[in-house]
Amino acid sequence: LDKNAGSGLPLAFHGTVIHSQSLDDLEILENCIMIVGTDGKIQALQAGVESEQINSILSENGYVPDVFPVKYLKRGEFLCPGFVDTHNHAPQWAQRGVGRGISLLDWLDKVTFAHEAKFQDPEYAKRMYASCVTGFLQQGITTASYYGSHHGQATRILADVCFEKGQRALVGKCNMNRNAPDWYRDPSVSDSLHETRELIHHVQQLDPEYNLVKPILTPRFAISCEPELLDGLGAIAREHPDLPIQTHFNEAKQEIEFTRQLFPEFDTEADLYQRYGLLNDRSILAHCIFLQEGEMRRIQELGCGIAHCPIANTTMQEFMVAPVREYLRRGIKVGLGTDSGGGYSSSILDAMKQAFIVSNAQQMLTQGRDPALSLHEGFFLATLGGAQVCGLDDRVGNFAVGKEFDALEIHTTDLGQPGVMSPVEDEDTTHVIFEKFMMTGDDRNIVKVYVSGRSVKI
Ligand code: GUN
Ligand code: FE
């Protein structure tokens, strides 16, 4: 079966399947049959199927039983949707963990720009992006929204690497033409916009239907962009109503203050990005720590999504708490981001656990008004919530029939060597096994990763 995966042959599984239907509706399906068609899409999903019924279900779906290989998942094994990383800086892959405890703007100046500048060299970009995309796939990240470096060529390479390795990705050329050193910024507005158009063109050639890879407009943040650059990106956004947009939004006090100095005509960042045509239902707003009441209302009305990056938010100079419960209460779309390398980890499981910790802090800070996130909610943010933020929930995020088979095969027993996961015991229910994986498992438990039915984990 494994060698068939990705070669356009169908797949079938029988066993436990776990996915989210909505924020707090976790569905655990036992004795479930999952059939994936040659197009990589979920063709059938049915729970409560005994072994002897499998053949007739295969026949009903047009497959010849006995010839068609079914993968039987044992107790302690299950399928869940792939993780969605809504905010990731691919050129920071090699700097994760470096430069804790300094302010955001110092971290950019002293650590980050020098790392990203190395992507001037296409050979370096090929090598590092191959390592990056492989590394995230190993962690079960089947969809990532990437900021590239400011280099056009390296960012086209990133799109190629995602496509070749089979990762679903939004790929953005980072637009930045000021407040960065001469050796690491776009030389002009026209050059910045030209490289963005080149990327769009490149991805249209690579993947014309955007089945796997899609360009995303990526102004780093207002501090890095002259008004004319933001204007030009707004024009491209209007020209390409199918393309998503990402930026950093109300991340740190120092950043908000500097933005206000640069753009005194705007009261808030919501005003600013909206004026430039960059705030709408395609926007992925990273961090969202310090939103004013009016901004929350606006992003809810406009249908913007939030990339919650709790690791980066709590490991720079300040401990910054995004009021995620408030956003969820208002019905704003929220997903998780590793923000690798502002966040040290490349694991969505780590981001989810940090989201739990931060939500506990928020519960305390609000005297209980903002209850902490539940396990089910954390899993939703890591999967379906992230898909909504990326505008991909019609394709991925859970196992609705017709969606793409972007999935993880989780094994919690018989791994051959002990990992760190809390051992499964005889009396454990499926829910307890799931909880143990979510809270103590890691990439060793993610034995297979599928994107659109193709097996992509080495
Ligand atoms: N704001 C502007 N650039 C960055 C970045 O690379 N990481 C984070 N966390 N915030 C930013
Ligand atoms: Fe970031």
Short mmCIF file of C-alpha atoms and ligand atoms in Angstrom, two decimals:
data_model
loop_
_atom_site.label_atom_id
_atom_site.label_comp_id
_atom_site.label_asym_id
_atom_site.label_seq_id
_atom_site.Cartn_x
_atom_site.Cartn_y
_atom_site.Cartn_z
CA LEU A 1 0.00 0.00 0.00
CA ASP A 2 2.71 2.48 0.96
CA LYS A 3 4.44 2.34 -2.36
CA ASN A 4 1.09 2.98 -4.00
CA ALA A 5 0.56 6.19 -2.09
CA GLY A 6 0.93 9.25 -4.22
CA SER A 7 1.08 7.31 -7.43
CA GLY A 8 -2.56 8.01 -8.18
CA LEU A 9 -3.81 4.73 -6.73
CA PRO A 10 -6.63 4.75 -4.22
CA LEU A 11 -6.14 4.16 -0.49
CA ALA A 12 -8.34 2.53 2.12
CA PHE A 13 -8.05 2.42 5.90
CA HIS A 14 -10.07 0.76 8.61
CA GLY A 15 -9.86 1.84 12.24
CA THR A 16 -10.08 4.96 14.39
CA VAL A 17 -10.47 8.37 12.77
CA ILE A 18 -10.44 11.63 14.75
CA HIS A 19 -11.28 15.07 13.42
CA SER A 20 -13.05 18.32 14.29
CA GLN A 21 -16.46 19.29 13.00
CA SER A 22 -16.30 22.70 14.68
CA LEU A 23 -14.54 24.52 17.52
CA ASP A 24 -15.67 22.20 20.29
CA ASP A 25 -17.06 19.28 18.35
CA LEU A 26 -14.40 16.60 18.22
CA GLU A 27 -15.57 13.51 16.41
CA ILE A 28 -13.99 10.16 17.30
CA LEU A 29 -15.07 7.55 14.78
CA GLU A 30 -14.39 3.92 15.65
CA ASN A 31 -14.23 1.05 13.18
CA CYS A 32 -14.28 3.58 10.46
CA ILE A 33 -13.62 2.93 6.82
CA MET A 34 -11.89 5.70 4.91
CA ILE A 35 -11.55 5.46 1.14
CA VAL A 36 -9.37 7.91 -0.76
CA GLY A 37 -9.86 8.12 -4.52
CA THR A 38 -7.21 8.35 -7.21
CA ASP A 39 -7.67 12.12 -7.14
CA GLY A 40 -6.42 12.23 -3.53
CA LYS A 41 -9.86 13.16 -2.23
CA ILE A 42 -11.92 11.45 0.43
CA GLN A 43 -14.42 9.29 -1.36
CA ALA A 44 -16.06 7.53 1.56
CA LEU A 45 -16.01 7.78 5.34
CA GLN A 46 -18.22 5.54 7.41
CA ALA A 47 -17.98 4.62 11.09
CA GLY A 48 -19.12 1.48 12.84
CA VAL A 49 -18.09 -0.83 10.02
CA GLU A 50 -17.22 -4.40 11.02
CA SER A 51 -14.51 -6.24 9.09
CA GLU A 52 -16.99 -8.44 7.26
CA GLN A 53 -18.82 -5.38 5.87
CA ILE A 54 -15.71 -3.84 4.31
CA ASN A 55 -15.86 -5.75 1.05
CA SER A 56 -19.37 -4.63 0.25
CA ILE A 57 -18.47 -0.99 0.98
CA LEU A 58 -15.48 -1.29 -1.35
CA SER A 59 -17.71 -2.74 -4.06
CA GLU A 60 -20.24 0.04 -3.63
CA ASN A 61 -17.44 2.51 -4.24
CA GLY A 62 -16.33 0.78 -7.39
CA TYR A 63 -13.33 -1.18 -6.06
CA VAL A 64 -12.70 -4.89 -6.39
CA PRO A 65 -12.51 -6.37 -2.87
CA ASP A 66 -9.59 -8.67 -1.95
CA VAL A 67 -7.45 -7.14 -4.71
CA PHE A 68 -7.75 -3.73 -3.10
CA PRO A 69 -5.41 -3.32 -0.13
CA VAL A 70 -6.98 -2.05 3.09
CA LYS A 71 -4.70 -0.78 5.85
CA TYR A 72 -6.01 -1.98 9.22
CA LEU A 73 -5.21 0.38 12.07
CA LYS A 74 -4.70 -1.38 15.40
CA ARG A 75 -5.68 -0.20 18.86
CA GLY A 76 -3.53 2.86 19.65
CA GLU A 77 -3.37 3.90 16.00
CA PHE A 78 -5.56 6.50 14.34
CA LEU A 79 -5.89 8.96 11.49
CA CYS A 80 -6.30 12.67 12.07
CA PRO A 81 -6.16 15.66 9.71
CA GLY A 82 -2.75 17.15 8.92
CA PHE A 83 -1.70 20.21 10.90
CA VAL A 84 -1.99 23.69 9.45
CA ASP A 85 0.74 26.22 10.24
CA THR A 86 -0.81 29.61 9.55
CA HIS A 87 2.40 31.60 10.08
CA ASN A 88 5.89 30.47 9.23
CA HIS A 89 9.08 32.22 8.05
CA ALA A 90 10.87 29.70 5.84
CA PRO A 91 14.19 31.64 5.75
CA GLN A 92 14.32 31.59 9.55
CA TRP A 93 14.54 27.79 9.59
CA ALA A 94 18.24 27.85 10.55
CA GLN A 95 17.89 30.48 13.26
CA ARG A 96 15.24 28.87 15.43
CA GLY A 97 16.19 29.09 19.07
CA VAL A 98 18.68 31.90 18.53
CA GLY A 99 18.19 35.31 20.17
CA ARG A 100 15.68 34.94 22.96
CA GLY A 101 14.77 37.71 25.32
CA ILE A 102 15.34 40.69 23.04
CA SER A 103 12.71 43.01 21.67
CA LEU A 104 11.09 42.26 18.35
CA LEU A 105 12.71 45.12 16.46
CA ASP A 106 16.17 44.34 17.90
CA TRP A 107 15.70 40.68 17.07
CA LEU A 108 14.96 41.61 13.45
CA ASP A 109 17.99 43.94 13.25
CA LYS A 110 20.50 41.88 15.20
CA VAL A 111 19.60 38.30 14.32
CA THR A 112 17.00 37.85 11.64
CA PHE A 113 17.88 40.07 8.69
CA ALA A 114 21.39 38.60 8.52
CA HIS A 115 19.97 35.06 8.36
CA GLU A 116 17.37 35.92 5.74
CA ALA A 117 19.99 37.79 3.65
CA LYS A 118 21.76 34.47 2.98
CA PHE A 119 18.90 33.52 0.65
CA GLN A 120 20.43 35.83 -1.93
CA ASP A 121 22.35 32.68 -2.91
CA PRO A 122 20.05 30.30 -4.83
CA GLU A 123 22.15 27.27 -3.93
CA TYR A 124 21.81 28.08 -0.26
CA ALA A 125 18.06 28.63 -0.78
CA LYS A 126 17.66 25.23 -2.45
CA ARG A 127 19.50 23.44 0.32
CA MET A 128 17.91 25.27 3.23
CA TYR A 129 14.36 25.21 1.85
CA ALA A 130 14.64 21.49 1.14
CA SER A 131 15.61 20.98 4.77
CA CYS A 132 12.86 23.34 5.97
CA VAL A 133 9.98 21.85 4.00
CA THR A 134 11.08 18.29 4.81
CA GLY A 135 11.39 19.26 8.46
CA PHE A 136 7.88 20.67 8.64
CA LEU A 137 6.39 17.71 6.79
CA GLN A 138 8.09 15.41 9.30
CA GLN A 139 6.20 17.31 12.02
CA GLY A 140 2.90 16.64 10.30
CA ILE A 141 2.45 20.14 8.90
CA THR A 142 0.58 19.40 5.71
CA THR A 143 -0.28 23.05 5.03
CA ALA A 144 1.98 26.01 5.76
CA SER A 145 1.62 29.71 5.11
CA TYR A 146 5.18 30.82 4.42
CA TYR A 147 6.89 34.17 4.39
CA GLY A 148 9.88 33.89 2.11
CA SER A 149 12.84 36.26 2.22
CA HIS A 150 12.68 39.45 0.18
CA HIS A 151 14.47 37.70 -2.69
CA GLY A 152 12.35 36.88 -5.71
CA GLN A 153 14.47 33.99 -6.90
CA ALA A 154 14.75 32.28 -3.51
CA THR A 155 11.00 32.58 -3.03
CA ARG A 156 10.32 30.95 -6.39
CA ILE A 157 12.64 28.17 -5.23
CA LEU A 158 10.59 27.83 -2.05
CA ALA A 159 7.42 27.42 -4.14
CA ASP A 160 9.18 24.76 -6.26
CA VAL A 161 10.38 22.87 -3.18
CA CYS A 162 6.90 22.82 -1.62
CA PHE A 163 5.44 21.56 -4.89
CA GLU A 164 8.09 18.85 -5.38
CA LYS A 165 7.98 17.63 -1.80
CA GLY A 166 4.19 17.73 -1.83
CA GLN A 167 3.46 20.23 0.90
CA ARG A 168 0.33 22.37 0.57
CA ALA A 169 1.61 25.90 0.91
CA LEU A 170 0.90 29.56 0.61
CA VAL A 171 4.19 31.12 -0.44
CA GLY A 172 4.93 34.84 -0.20
CA LYS A 173 7.77 37.02 -1.33
CA CYS A 174 8.35 39.24 1.67
CA ASN A 175 7.86 42.89 0.68
CA MET A 176 10.15 45.22 2.62
CA ASN A 177 11.78 48.34 1.24
CA ARG A 178 12.64 50.36 4.35
CA ASN A 179 13.77 50.16 7.96
CA ALA A 180 16.11 47.32 7.13
CA PRO A 181 19.78 47.43 6.11
CA ASP A 182 20.69 48.22 2.51
CA TRP A 183 21.99 44.69 2.09
CA TYR A 184 18.63 43.23 3.03
CA ARG A 185 15.71 45.06 1.55
CA ASP A 186 13.94 45.64 -1.75
CA PRO A 187 15.86 48.34 -3.64
CA SER A 188 12.69 50.11 -4.75
CA VAL A 189 8.91 49.95 -4.70
CA SER A 190 8.81 48.95 -8.35
CA ASP A 191 11.35 46.18 -7.83
CA SER A 192 9.40 44.85 -4.84
CA LEU A 193 6.13 44.78 -6.77
CA HIS A 194 7.82 43.33 -9.83
CA GLU A 195 9.20 40.39 -7.83
CA THR A 196 5.76 39.80 -6.31
CA ARG A 197 4.23 39.64 -9.80
CA GLU A 198 7.02 37.34 -10.92
CA LEU A 199 6.22 34.97 -8.08
CA ILE A 200 2.53 34.94 -8.96
CA HIS A 201 3.41 34.20 -12.57
CA HIS A 202 5.85 31.48 -11.55
CA VAL A 203 3.32 29.68 -9.35
CA GLN A 204 0.67 29.97 -12.07
CA GLN A 205 3.04 28.06 -14.37
CA LEU A 206 4.01 25.57 -11.67
CA ASP A 207 0.54 24.76 -10.38
CA PRO A 208 -2.07 26.46 -12.59
CA GLU A 209 -5.08 25.46 -10.49
CA TYR A 210 -3.25 26.21 -7.22
CA ASN A 211 -3.96 22.63 -6.19
CA LEU A 212 -0.99 22.58 -3.85
CA VAL A 213 0.91 25.85 -3.93
CA LYS A 214 -0.56 29.32 -4.02
CA PRO A 215 1.09 32.74 -3.89
CA ILE A 216 0.28 34.99 -0.95
CA LEU A 217 0.82 38.74 -0.76
CA THR A 218 3.27 39.35 2.07
CA PRO A 219 4.03 42.88 3.22
CA ARG A 220 6.30 42.11 6.19
CA PHE A 221 4.56 44.82 8.22
CA ALA A 222 3.85 48.50 7.73
CA ILE A 223 7.20 49.48 9.26
CA SER A 224 9.01 47.76 6.37
CA CYS A 225 6.89 49.23 3.60
CA GLU A 226 6.63 52.71 2.17
CA PRO A 227 3.05 53.86 1.51
CA GLU A 228 3.56 53.44 -2.26
CA LEU A 229 4.53 49.80 -1.73
CA LEU A 230 1.41 49.13 0.35
CA ASP A 231 -0.63 50.89 -2.32
CA GLY A 232 0.87 48.70 -5.03
CA LEU A 233 0.21 45.53 -3.04
CA GLY A 234 -3.38 46.65 -2.50
CA ALA A 235 -3.70 47.02 -6.27
CA ILE A 236 -2.34 43.49 -6.82
CA ALA A 237 -4.79 42.23 -4.19
CA ARG A 238 -7.66 43.77 -6.13
CA GLU A 239 -6.38 42.36 -9.40
CA HIS A 240 -6.10 38.88 -7.88
CA PRO A 241 -9.15 38.37 -5.70
CA ASP A 242 -8.21 34.71 -5.30
CA LEU A 243 -4.94 35.43 -3.50
CA PRO A 244 -4.56 35.55 0.27
CA ILE A 245 -2.65 38.28 2.10
CA GLN A 246 -0.51 38.03 5.23
CA THR A 247 1.19 40.47 7.54
CA HIS A 248 2.20 41.01 11.17
CA PHE A 249 -0.54 42.85 13.02
CA ASN A 250 -0.42 44.57 16.41
CA GLU A 251 2.36 42.29 17.59
CA ALA A 252 4.30 44.45 20.06
CA LYS A 253 3.96 47.85 21.72
CA GLN A 254 7.25 49.04 20.24
CA GLU A 255 6.08 48.01 16.77
CA ILE A 256 2.66 49.69 17.17
CA GLU A 257 4.32 52.89 18.37
CA PHE A 258 6.79 53.00 15.47
CA THR A 259 3.97 52.30 13.01
CA ARG A 260 2.05 55.26 14.41
CA GLN A 261 5.10 57.52 13.96
CA LEU A 262 5.47 56.42 10.36
CA PHE A 263 1.74 56.70 9.59
CA PRO A 264 0.38 59.44 11.88
CA GLU A 265 -2.73 59.74 9.73
CA PHE A 266 -4.06 56.38 10.96
CA ASP A 267 -5.37 55.76 14.46
CA THR A 268 -4.98 52.00 14.29
CA GLU A 269 -3.29 49.29 12.24
CA ALA A 270 -6.73 48.12 11.13
CA ASP A 271 -7.34 51.58 9.63
CA LEU A 272 -3.96 51.49 7.97
CA TYR A 273 -4.16 48.08 6.30
CA GLN A 274 -7.78 48.62 5.33
CA ARG A 275 -6.95 51.93 3.66
CA TYR A 276 -4.33 50.13 1.54
CA GLY A 277 -6.78 47.42 0.52
CA LEU A 278 -5.03 44.70 2.50
CA LEU A 279 -7.68 43.92 5.09
CA ASN A 280 -10.41 41.54 4.00
CA ASP A 281 -11.57 37.94 4.29
CA ARG A 282 -8.32 36.79 2.67
CA SER A 283 -6.08 38.40 5.30
CA ILE A 284 -4.03 36.30 7.71
CA LEU A 285 -3.06 38.57 10.59
CA ALA A 286 -0.20 37.25 12.67
CA HIS A 287 -0.03 37.70 16.45
CA CYS A 288 -2.90 40.17 17.13
CA ILE A 289 -1.92 40.94 20.70
CA PHE A 290 -3.05 44.53 21.24
CA LEU A 291 -6.25 45.12 19.30
CA GLN A 292 -8.56 47.95 20.17
CA GLU A 293 -12.27 47.26 20.44
CA GLY A 294 -12.95 48.85 17.06
CA GLU A 295 -10.23 46.77 15.42
CA MET A 296 -11.71 43.54 16.76
CA ARG A 297 -15.09 44.53 15.43
CA ARG A 298 -13.59 45.45 12.08
CA ILE A 299 -11.65 42.25 11.56
CA GLN A 300 -14.72 40.25 12.55
CA GLU A 301 -16.90 42.17 10.07
CA LEU A 302 -14.34 41.90 7.31
CA GLY A 303 -13.76 38.19 7.94
CA CYS A 304 -9.99 38.38 8.54
CA GLY A 305 -8.23 35.39 10.08
CA ILE A 306 -5.79 35.37 12.99
CA ALA A 307 -2.55 33.39 13.14
CA HIS A 308 -2.03 32.78 16.86
CA CYS A 309 1.70 32.31 17.53
CA PRO A 310 1.95 31.72 21.27
CA ILE A 311 5.56 30.54 21.32
CA ALA A 312 7.01 33.65 19.69
CA ASN A 313 4.64 35.80 21.72
CA THR A 314 6.03 34.50 24.99
CA THR A 315 9.73 34.03 24.30
CA MET A 316 10.82 37.43 23.02
CA GLN A 317 11.36 40.22 25.52
CA GLU A 318 7.82 40.36 26.81
CA PHE A 319 5.24 37.73 27.70
CA MET A 320 2.50 38.69 25.28
CA VAL A 321 -0.95 37.19 25.58
CA ALA A 322 -3.27 37.21 22.59
CA PRO A 323 -6.89 37.22 23.80
CA VAL A 324 -7.84 34.17 21.76
CA ARG A 325 -11.01 33.41 23.73
CA GLU A 326 -12.25 36.91 22.97
CA TYR A 327 -11.60 36.36 19.27
CA LEU A 328 -13.35 33.00 19.30
CA ARG A 329 -16.30 34.45 21.21
CA ARG A 330 -16.66 37.05 18.47
CA GLY A 331 -16.59 34.38 15.78
CA ILE A 332 -13.26 35.49 14.32
CA LYS A 333 -11.31 32.78 12.48
CA VAL A 334 -8.26 31.63 14.48
CA GLY A 335 -5.51 29.12 13.68
CA LEU A 336 -2.08 28.32 15.11
CA GLY A 337 1.30 29.42 13.81
CA THR A 338 4.73 28.13 14.73
CA ASP A 339 6.15 31.53 13.67
CA SER A 340 9.33 29.57 13.18
CA GLY A 341 11.96 31.10 13.85
CA GLY A 342 10.42 33.85 16.05
CA GLY A 343 9.04 30.74 17.74
CA TYR A 344 11.74 28.18 18.52
CA SER A 345 9.73 25.12 17.57
CA SER A 346 8.65 23.67 14.24
CA SER A 347 5.89 21.64 15.85
CA ILE A 348 2.22 22.56 15.88
CA LEU A 349 1.83 20.26 18.89
CA ASP A 350 4.24 22.58 20.72
CA ALA A 351 2.36 25.66 19.53
CA MET A 352 -0.90 24.12 20.70
CA LYS A 353 0.49 23.32 24.15
CA GLN A 354 1.84 26.85 24.48
CA ALA A 355 -1.60 28.12 23.44
CA PHE A 356 -3.04 26.17 26.38
CA ILE A 357 -0.53 27.74 28.78
CA VAL A 358 -1.16 31.24 27.46
CA SER A 359 -4.92 30.71 27.63
CA ASN A 360 -4.54 29.72 31.29
CA ALA A 361 -2.66 32.98 31.87
CA GLN A 362 -5.47 34.87 30.16
CA GLN A 363 -8.07 33.10 32.30
CA MET A 364 -6.20 34.33 35.37
CA LEU A 365 -5.68 37.82 33.99
CA THR A 366 -9.39 38.18 33.21
CA GLN A 367 -10.54 36.59 36.51
CA GLY A 368 -12.23 33.81 34.61
CA ARG A 369 -13.97 35.90 31.97
CA ASP A 370 -11.86 34.26 29.24
CA PRO A 371 -11.86 30.53 30.01
CA ALA A 372 -8.76 28.59 28.95
CA LEU A 373 -8.80 26.56 25.75
CA SER A 374 -9.93 22.95 25.92
CA LEU A 375 -8.09 20.07 24.28
CA HIS A 376 -10.77 19.89 21.60
CA GLU A 377 -10.42 23.59 20.88
CA GLY A 378 -6.64 23.32 20.63
CA PHE A 379 -6.95 20.49 18.13
CA PHE A 380 -9.49 22.50 16.14
CA LEU A 381 -7.10 25.48 15.97
CA ALA A 382 -4.33 23.14 14.76
CA THR A 383 -6.49 21.70 11.97
CA LEU A 384 -9.84 23.08 10.79
CA GLY A 385 -9.36 26.52 12.36
CA GLY A 386 -6.04 26.91 10.56
CA ALA A 387 -7.62 25.78 7.29
CA GLN A 388 -10.30 28.47 7.70
CA VAL A 389 -7.67 31.12 8.35
CA CYS A 390 -5.80 30.08 5.18
CA GLY A 391 -9.01 30.07 3.12
CA LEU A 392 -8.58 26.35 2.49
CA ASP A 393 -11.38 24.87 4.59
CA ASP A 394 -13.27 23.88 1.45
CA ARG A 395 -10.32 21.57 0.72
CA VAL A 396 -8.72 20.52 4.01
CA GLY A 397 -8.98 20.75 7.81
CA ASN A 398 -11.11 17.71 8.47
CA PHE A 399 -12.29 14.53 6.78
CA ALA A 400 -15.52 15.68 5.17
CA VAL A 401 -16.17 13.55 2.09
CA GLY A 402 -14.89 15.39 -0.97
CA LYS A 403 -12.02 17.12 0.83
CA GLU A 404 -8.40 16.29 0.09
CA PHE A 405 -6.84 13.50 2.10
CA ASP A 406 -4.33 15.58 4.10
CA ALA A 407 -3.82 13.28 7.03
CA LEU A 408 -1.54 11.96 9.73
CA GLU A 409 -1.30 8.34 10.72
CA ILE A 410 -0.57 8.32 14.42
CA HIS A 411 0.92 5.31 16.20
CA THR A 412 1.12 5.36 19.96
CA THR A 413 2.33 1.83 20.59
CA ASP A 414 4.95 -0.54 19.13
CA LEU A 415 7.20 2.21 17.86
CA GLY A 416 10.28 0.06 18.37
CA GLN A 417 11.86 2.44 20.86
CA PRO A 418 10.46 4.39 23.74
CA GLY A 419 9.63 8.01 22.94
CA VAL A 420 8.43 10.62 25.37
CA MET A 421 4.77 9.86 24.91
CA SER A 422 2.86 8.81 27.99
CA PRO A 423 2.55 5.00 27.58
CA VAL A 424 -0.82 3.64 26.55
CA GLU A 425 -2.37 1.32 29.12
CA ASP A 426 -5.02 -1.37 28.70
CA GLU A 427 -7.79 0.64 30.30
CA ASP A 428 -7.22 3.76 28.18
CA THR A 429 -10.16 4.87 26.08
CA THR A 430 -9.54 6.24 22.59
CA HIS A 431 -10.06 9.71 24.00
CA VAL A 432 -7.34 9.17 26.60
CA ILE A 433 -4.96 7.84 23.94
CA PHE A 434 -5.71 10.91 21.84
CA GLU A 435 -5.11 13.17 24.83
CA LYS A 436 -1.80 11.46 25.59
CA PHE A 437 -0.67 11.95 22.01
CA MET A 438 -1.70 15.58 21.88
CA MET A 439 -0.05 16.48 25.17
CA THR A 440 3.02 14.22 25.21
CA GLY A 441 3.48 12.82 21.71
CA ASP A 442 5.87 14.13 19.08
CA ASP A 443 6.92 13.50 15.50
CA ARG A 444 7.95 9.91 16.33
CA ASN A 445 4.27 9.16 16.76
CA ILE A 446 3.45 10.66 13.36
CA VAL A 447 4.47 7.67 11.28
CA LYS A 448 2.86 8.71 8.02
CA VAL A 449 1.93 12.06 6.56
CA TYR A 450 -0.35 12.36 3.52
CA VAL A 451 -1.06 15.41 1.40
CA SER A 452 -3.76 14.90 -1.18
CA GLY A 453 -3.30 11.16 -0.78
CA ARG A 454 0.44 11.31 -1.42
CA SER A 455 2.74 9.93 1.29
CA VAL A 456 5.19 12.75 2.06
CA LYS A 457 7.01 11.82 5.26
CA ILE A 458 10.41 10.25 4.77
N1 GUN B 1 7.49 41.43 12.41
C1 GUN B 1 8.15 41.72 11.27
N2 GUN B 1 8.92 40.70 10.86
C2 GUN B 1 8.75 39.74 11.78
C3 GUN B 1 9.28 38.42 11.90
O1 GUN B 1 10.07 37.94 11.10
N3 GUN B 1 8.83 37.71 12.97
C4 GUN B 1 7.97 38.21 13.88
N4 GUN B 1 7.58 37.46 14.90
N5 GUN B 1 7.47 39.44 13.79
C5 GUN B 1 7.86 40.19 12.75
FE FE B 2 6.31 36.26 12.12
#
